[in-house]
Amino acid sequence: MSSPLKALIAAEYSGAQVRLLSTPPQFHFGQTNHTPELLHEFPAGKFPAFEGDDRFCVFESNTIAYYVSNEELWGSIPEAAAQVMQWVNFADTSTWVFPTLGIMHHNKQATENAKEEVRTFLVGERVTLADITVVLEPSFCQAFPNTNRWFLTCINQPQFQAKMAQFDAKKFAESQPKRDTPRKEKGSQEEKQQPQGERKEEKKAAAPAPKEEMDECERALAAEPKAKDPFAHLPKSTFVLDEFKCKYSKGDTLSVALPYFWEHFDKDGWSLWYSEYHFPEELTQTFMSCNLITGMFQRLNKLRKNAFASVILFGTNNSSSISGVWVFRGQELAFLLSPDWQVDYKLYTWRKLDPGSEEAQTLHVGKAFNQGKIFK
């Protein structure tokens, strides 16, 4: 579930008045969250963040949801409160949630019992903060019928519905298991003995099976316009990016991958770009800087077929910078082709490189290497 939704749904149950500022002009990610005013209130720079009318400030989605909820959502007795906290922690660390996020592989043994575990609600007989926090990205629910039932029960509560305009019915419908189609039984001995002509006539006479009525999710999916390929307008290129990625993954970079790249690169169908992180003075711990890079890569997952990048963290703690070289299909910055790809790119300055220049082929930053990340 999207992080701000936890607090908004909790507030819907408790009656707390919460106003969400997540779009310009009130909030512009990458700019507003770097202003001195916000960093004064939230030095960690983590979002979502909450500021009350009394200037009380707190961040982290689970903490905000807890603060705006009430005793009914916390659990009215110590035992119930402990179980609620158990499920809140479960949402962050369980073998159900990590595979959904792609952090670890699905553990069949660890999740098999989940098919029978979930009741109407996780704690007691009504919605608590446990349900609000644990409602999963639905792609991992499909193997667990009881989990699906619980998920649908939650999202159809009026308080969930009031705040879940962002819920992607298409994504949920895609995650649902296909209806089992009955296996064809092998023909009986008597049928086999029938002349072939008679069997064909019987098949023609059989009435067509009635079409199954689509459920709500399937109707929503059918109504969705098909997504267009942002690169469909570009002419076919002689440079096959997947072949270069294979050379890069399996061979030496300097002796195999780079010579292959420059030999086959199509400068008319692809472009090279140099990027630098726009706020190096805000980079502190190197592991946090690496998280900035990997987070951006994850959000650009659907761009992988048409892009490649080598992004490097230079320097040490409290004295570092981030630079990278990107390969994009076409002659423009690929981020402009889809709003989904525009979350991070404004945090960097971008400069187009001439593939025939010495700079593009021997780019030297002149800083101490710390570690690198590859987008492929």
Tab-separated table of N, CA and C in Angstrom, residues 80-169:
chain	number	residue	atom	x	y	z
A	80	ALA	N	-4.568	-7.277	22.614
A	80	ALA	CA	-4.907	-6.875	21.239
A	80	ALA	C	-3.906	-5.856	20.713
A	81	ALA	N	-3.485	-4.916	21.573
A	81	ALA	CA	-2.501	-3.912	21.165
A	81	ALA	C	-1.187	-4.580	20.763
A	82	ALA	N	-0.800	-5.614	21.516
A	82	ALA	CA	0.431	-6.334	21.187
A	82	ALA	C	0.303	-7.037	19.839
A	83	GLN	N	-0.873	-7.613	19.567
A	83	GLN	CA	-1.073	-8.277	18.280
A	83	GLN	C	-1.066	-7.278	17.127
A	84	VAL	N	-1.650	-6.101	17.340
A	84	VAL	CA	-1.620	-5.063	16.313
A	84	VAL	C	-0.171	-4.696	15.999
A	85	MET	N	0.633	-4.480	17.038
A	85	MET	CA	2.038	-4.130	16.830
A	85	MET	C	2.777	-5.265	16.122
A	86	GLN	N	2.397	-6.497	16.454
A	86	GLN	CA	2.997	-7.659	15.800
A	86	GLN	C	2.782	-7.609	14.292
A	87	TRP	N	1.554	-7.305	13.856
A	87	TRP	CA	1.253	-7.262	12.432
A	87	TRP	C	1.884	-6.054	11.750
A	88	VAL	N	1.980	-4.927	12.456
A	88	VAL	CA	2.641	-3.754	11.891
A	88	VAL	C	4.103	-4.081	11.591
A	89	ASN	N	4.772	-4.762	12.536
A	89	ASN	CA	6.156	-5.175	12.303
A	89	ASN	C	6.239	-6.229	11.202
A	90	PHE	N	5.236	-7.100	11.179
A	90	PHE	CA	5.172	-8.154	10.166
A	90	PHE	C	5.173	-7.550	8.760
A	91	ALA	N	4.461	-6.433	8.601
A	91	ALA	CA	4.373	-5.786	7.287
A	91	ALA	C	5.739	-5.339	6.787
A	92	ASP	N	6.662	-5.043	7.704
A	92	ASP	CA	7.992	-4.563	7.313
A	92	ASP	C	9.001	-5.683	7.118
A	93	THR	N	8.749	-6.858	7.725
A	93	THR	CA	9.797	-7.872	7.760
A	93	THR	C	9.376	-9.248	7.295
A	94	SER	N	8.115	-9.449	6.911
A	94	SER	CA	7.633	-10.809	6.693
A	94	SER	C	8.068	-11.394	5.373
A	95	THR	N	7.956	-12.739	5.285
A	95	THR	CA	8.256	-13.450	4.046
A	95	THR	C	7.155	-13.264	3.022
A	96	TRP	N	6.033	-12.652	3.403
A	96	TRP	CA	5.008	-12.313	2.403
A	96	TRP	C	5.368	-11.024	1.691
A	97	VAL	N	5.802	-10.020	2.472
A	97	VAL	CA	5.962	-8.681	1.909
A	97	VAL	C	7.252	-8.553	1.121
A	98	PHE	N	8.364	-9.114	1.603
A	98	PHE	CA	9.638	-8.970	0.907
A	98	PHE	C	9.601	-9.512	-0.525
A	99	PRO	N	9.008	-10.707	-0.776
A	99	PRO	CA	8.935	-11.144	-2.177
A	99	PRO	C	8.114	-10.195	-3.032
A	100	THR	N	7.085	-9.584	-2.462
A	100	THR	CA	6.265	-8.628	-3.205
A	100	THR	C	7.108	-7.455	-3.668
A	101	LEU	N	8.049	-7.022	-2.826
A	101	LEU	CA	8.897	-5.880	-3.156
A	101	LEU	C	10.107	-6.280	-3.979
A	102	GLY	N	10.290	-7.591	-4.212
A	102	GLY	CA	11.431	-8.046	-4.987
A	102	GLY	C	12.725	-8.093	-4.201
A	103	ILE	N	12.629	-8.049	-2.853
A	103	ILE	CA	13.835	-8.023	-2.023
A	103	ILE	C	14.371	-9.434	-1.792
A	104	MET	N	13.474	-10.427	-1.742
A	104	MET	CA	13.921	-11.797	-1.540
A	104	MET	C	13.014	-12.722	-2.334
A	105	HIS	N	13.469	-13.974	-2.514
A	105	HIS	CA	12.688	-14.931	-3.282
A	105	HIS	C	11.521	-15.470	-2.453
A	106	HIS	N	10.489	-15.905	-3.163
A	106	HIS	CA	9.335	-16.517	-2.518
A	106	HIS	C	9.760	-17.798	-1.817
A	107	ASN	N	9.454	-17.918	-0.522
A	107	ASN	CA	9.769	-19.112	0.258
A	107	ASN	C	8.496	-19.932	0.387
A	108	LYS	N	8.381	-20.991	-0.396
A	108	LYS	CA	7.147	-21.767	-0.428
A	108	LYS	C	6.810	-22.347	0.933
A	109	GLN	N	7.827	-22.899	1.632
A	109	GLN	CA	7.575	-23.515	2.928
A	109	GLN	C	7.078	-22.487	3.939
A	110	ALA	N	7.656	-21.277	3.902
A	110	ALA	CA	7.304	-20.258	4.893
A	110	ALA	C	5.932	-19.670	4.664
A	111	THR	N	5.435	-19.760	3.441
A	111	THR	CA	4.157	-19.107	3.142
A	111	THR	C	3.006	-20.081	2.915
A	112	GLU	N	3.285	-21.383	2.869
A	112	GLU	CA	2.243	-22.352	2.584
A	112	GLU	C	1.093	-22.262	3.587
A	113	ASN	N	1.433	-22.106	4.867
A	113	ASN	CA	0.392	-22.052	5.895
A	113	ASN	C	-0.475	-20.807	5.793
A	114	ALA	N	-0.007	-19.807	5.075
A	114	ALA	CA	-0.777	-18.564	4.965
A	114	ALA	C	-2.095	-18.769	4.238
A	115	LYS	N	-2.217	-19.873	3.502
A	115	LYS	CA	-3.458	-20.123	2.783
A	115	LYS	C	-4.637	-20.292	3.742
A	116	GLU	N	-4.341	-20.697	4.972
A	116	GLU	CA	-5.415	-20.932	5.922
A	116	GLU	C	-5.356	-19.994	7.124
A	117	GLU	N	-4.396	-19.050	7.138
A	117	GLU	CA	-4.172	-18.271	8.346
A	117	GLU	C	-5.151	-17.124	8.563
A	118	VAL	N	-5.456	-16.365	7.526
A	118	VAL	CA	-6.111	-15.080	7.725
A	118	VAL	C	-7.600	-15.239	7.985
A	119	ARG	N	-8.081	-14.569	9.033
A	119	ARG	CA	-9.504	-14.558	9.349
A	119	ARG	C	-10.130	-13.326	8.706
A	120	THR	N	-11.342	-12.953	9.174
A	120	THR	CA	-11.994	-11.788	8.580
A	120	THR	C	-11.109	-10.564	8.715
A	121	PHE	N	-10.613	-10.309	9.952
A	121	PHE	CA	-9.644	-9.253	10.185
A	121	PHE	C	-8.485	-9.830	10.981
A	122	LEU	N	-7.353	-9.151	10.965
A	122	LEU	CA	-6.144	-9.722	11.562
A	122	LEU	C	-6.214	-9.803	13.079
A	123	VAL	N	-6.824	-8.799	13.721
A	123	VAL	CA	-6.937	-8.784	15.188
A	123	VAL	C	-8.392	-8.491	15.554
A	124	GLY	N	-9.029	-9.432	16.233
A	124	GLY	CA	-10.410	-9.210	16.646
A	124	GLY	C	-11.384	-9.300	15.493
A	125	GLU	N	-12.526	-8.656	15.663
A	125	GLU	CA	-13.612	-8.762	14.695
A	125	GLU	C	-13.879	-7.466	13.951
A	126	ARG	N	-12.943	-6.545	13.972
A	126	ARG	CA	-13.113	-5.293	13.238
A	126	ARG	C	-11.752	-4.798	12.758
A	127	VAL	N	-11.773	-3.833	11.871
A	127	VAL	CA	-10.529	-3.296	11.326
A	127	VAL	C	-9.707	-2.645	12.426
A	128	THR	N	-8.401	-2.923	12.415
A	128	THR	CA	-7.462	-2.255	13.312
A	128	THR	C	-6.312	-1.706	12.477
A	129	LEU	N	-5.370	-1.067	13.148
A	129	LEU	CA	-4.190	-0.550	12.461
A	129	LEU	C	-3.406	-1.684	11.795
A	130	ALA	N	-3.552	-2.898	12.304
A	130	ALA	CA	-2.894	-4.058	11.696
A	130	ALA	C	-3.360	-4.250	10.259
A	131	ASP	N	-4.665	-4.214	10.033
A	131	ASP	CA	-5.199	-4.394	8.677
A	131	ASP	C	-4.779	-3.255	7.759
A	132	ILE	N	-4.829	-2.036	8.280
A	132	ILE	CA	-4.485	-0.862	7.471
A	132	ILE	C	-3.030	-0.923	7.027
A	133	THR	N	-2.162	-1.410	7.905
A	133	THR	CA	-0.725	-1.433	7.625
A	133	THR	C	-0.321	-2.593	6.726
A	134	VAL	N	-1.002	-3.729	6.882
A	134	VAL	CA	-0.546	-4.948	6.210
A	134	VAL	C	-1.188	-5.161	4.852
A	135	VAL	N	-2.222	-4.368	4.488
A	135	VAL	CA	-2.843	-4.553	3.170
A	135	VAL	C	-1.753	-4.524	2.114
A	136	LEU	N	-1.596	-5.655	1.414
A	136	LEU	CA	-0.440	-5.854	0.545
A	136	LEU	C	-0.646	-5.317	-0.850
A	137	GLU	N	0.488	-5.091	-1.513
A	137	GLU	CA	0.465	-4.951	-2.969
A	137	GLU	C	-0.085	-6.288	-3.450
A	138	PRO	N	-1.190	-6.319	-4.231
A	138	PRO	CA	-1.912	-7.568	-4.413
A	138	PRO	C	-1.223	-8.627	-5.252
A	139	SER	N	-0.083	-8.339	-5.878
A	139	SER	CA	0.525	-9.303	-6.779
A	139	SER	C	0.963	-10.586	-6.095
A	140	PHE	N	1.142	-10.562	-4.767
A	140	PHE	CA	1.607	-11.757	-4.084
A	140	PHE	C	0.463	-12.498	-3.395
A	141	CYS	N	-0.767	-11.980	-3.488
A	141	CYS	CA	-1.897	-12.596	-2.799
A	141	CYS	C	-2.499	-13.767	-3.561
A	142	GLN	N	-2.176	-13.894	-4.840
A	142	GLN	CA	-2.961	-14.776	-5.675
A	142	GLN	C	-2.923	-16.236	-5.230
A	143	ALA	N	-1.844	-16.679	-4.586
A	143	ALA	CA	-1.763	-18.073	-4.168
A	143	ALA	C	-2.549	-18.348	-2.897
A	144	PHE	N	-3.054	-17.314	-2.259
A	144	PHE	CA	-3.672	-17.476	-0.957
A	144	PHE	C	-5.124	-16.996	-0.973
A	145	PRO	N	-6.083	-17.892	-1.184
A	145	PRO	CA	-7.486	-17.482	-1.270
A	145	PRO	C	-7.968	-16.710	-0.057
A	146	ASN	N	-7.576	-17.135	1.149
A	146	ASN	CA	-8.037	-16.428	2.340
A	146	ASN	C	-7.456	-15.022	2.408
A	147	THR	N	-6.219	-14.876	1.961
A	147	THR	CA	-5.605	-13.556	1.945
A	147	THR	C	-6.324	-12.645	0.957
A	148	ASN	N	-6.693	-13.199	-0.203
A	148	ASN	CA	-7.465	-12.425	-1.168
A	148	ASN	C	-8.786	-11.965	-0.573
A	149	ARG	N	-9.474	-12.878	0.128
A	149	ARG	CA	-10.754	-12.534	0.724
A	149	ARG	C	-10.578	-11.411	1.739
A	150	TRP	N	-9.534	-11.521	2.573
A	150	TRP	CA	-9.262	-10.491	3.578
A	150	TRP	C	-8.940	-9.150	2.910
A	151	PHE	N	-8.112	-9.207	1.830
A	151	PHE	CA	-7.740	-7.986	1.112
A	151	PHE	C	-8.977	-7.285	0.566
A	152	LEU	N	-9.854	-8.056	-0.084
A	152	LEU	CA	-11.061	-7.466	-0.659
A	152	LEU	C	-12.002	-6.942	0.416
A	153	THR	N	-12.067	-7.653	1.544
A	153	THR	CA	-12.899	-7.180	2.653
A	153	THR	C	-12.416	-5.823	3.136
A	154	CYS	N	-11.099	-5.672	3.266
A	154	CYS	CA	-10.535	-4.408	3.752
A	154	CYS	C	-10.787	-3.266	2.772
A	155	ILE	N	-10.435	-3.484	1.502
A	155	ILE	CA	-10.495	-2.357	0.569
A	155	ILE	C	-11.918	-1.955	0.227
A	156	ASN	N	-12.887	-2.805	0.589
A	156	ASN	CA	-14.284	-2.444	0.352
A	156	ASN	C	-14.952	-1.818	1.570
A	157	GLN	N	-14.203	-1.632	2.662
A	157	GLN	CA	-14.732	-0.886	3.792
A	157	GLN	C	-14.891	0.579	3.376
A	158	PRO	N	-15.929	1.264	3.817
A	158	PRO	CA	-16.145	2.660	3.409
A	158	PRO	C	-14.946	3.556	3.687
A	159	GLN	N	-14.265	3.328	4.819
A	159	GLN	CA	-13.125	4.180	5.172
A	159	GLN	C	-11.952	3.969	4.205
A	160	PHE	N	-11.758	2.714	3.736
A	160	PHE	CA	-10.729	2.459	2.735
A	160	PHE	C	-11.129	3.094	1.410
A	161	GLN	N	-12.391	2.887	1.033
A	161	GLN	CA	-12.865	3.392	-0.256
A	161	GLN	C	-12.723	4.909	-0.355
A	162	ALA	N	-12.933	5.582	0.777
A	162	ALA	CA	-12.878	7.045	0.772
A	162	ALA	C	-11.499	7.571	0.424
A	163	LYS	N	-10.465	6.769	0.677
A	163	LYS	CA	-9.100	7.253	0.475
A	163	LYS	C	-8.311	6.467	-0.573
A	164	MET	N	-8.937	5.462	-1.177
A	164	MET	CA	-8.175	4.604	-2.083
A	164	MET	C	-8.477	4.865	-3.552
A	165	ALA	N	-8.656	6.135	-3.891
A	165	ALA	CA	-8.831	6.483	-5.305
A	165	ALA	C	-7.592	6.088	-6.094
A	166	GLN	N	-6.457	5.966	-5.382
A	166	GLN	CA	-5.204	5.625	-6.049
A	166	GLN	C	-5.072	4.129	-6.285
A	167	PHE	N	-6.016	3.335	-5.741
A	167	PHE	CA	-5.914	1.879	-5.910
A	167	PHE	C	-6.039	1.510	-7.378
A	168	ASP	N	-5.107	0.713	-7.872
A	168	ASP	CA	-5.029	0.372	-9.282
A	168	ASP	C	-5.798	-0.927	-9.537
A	169	ALA	N	-7.060	-0.796	-9.970
A	169	ALA	CA	-7.881	-1.981	-10.212
A	169	ALA	C	-7.281	-2.848	-11.307
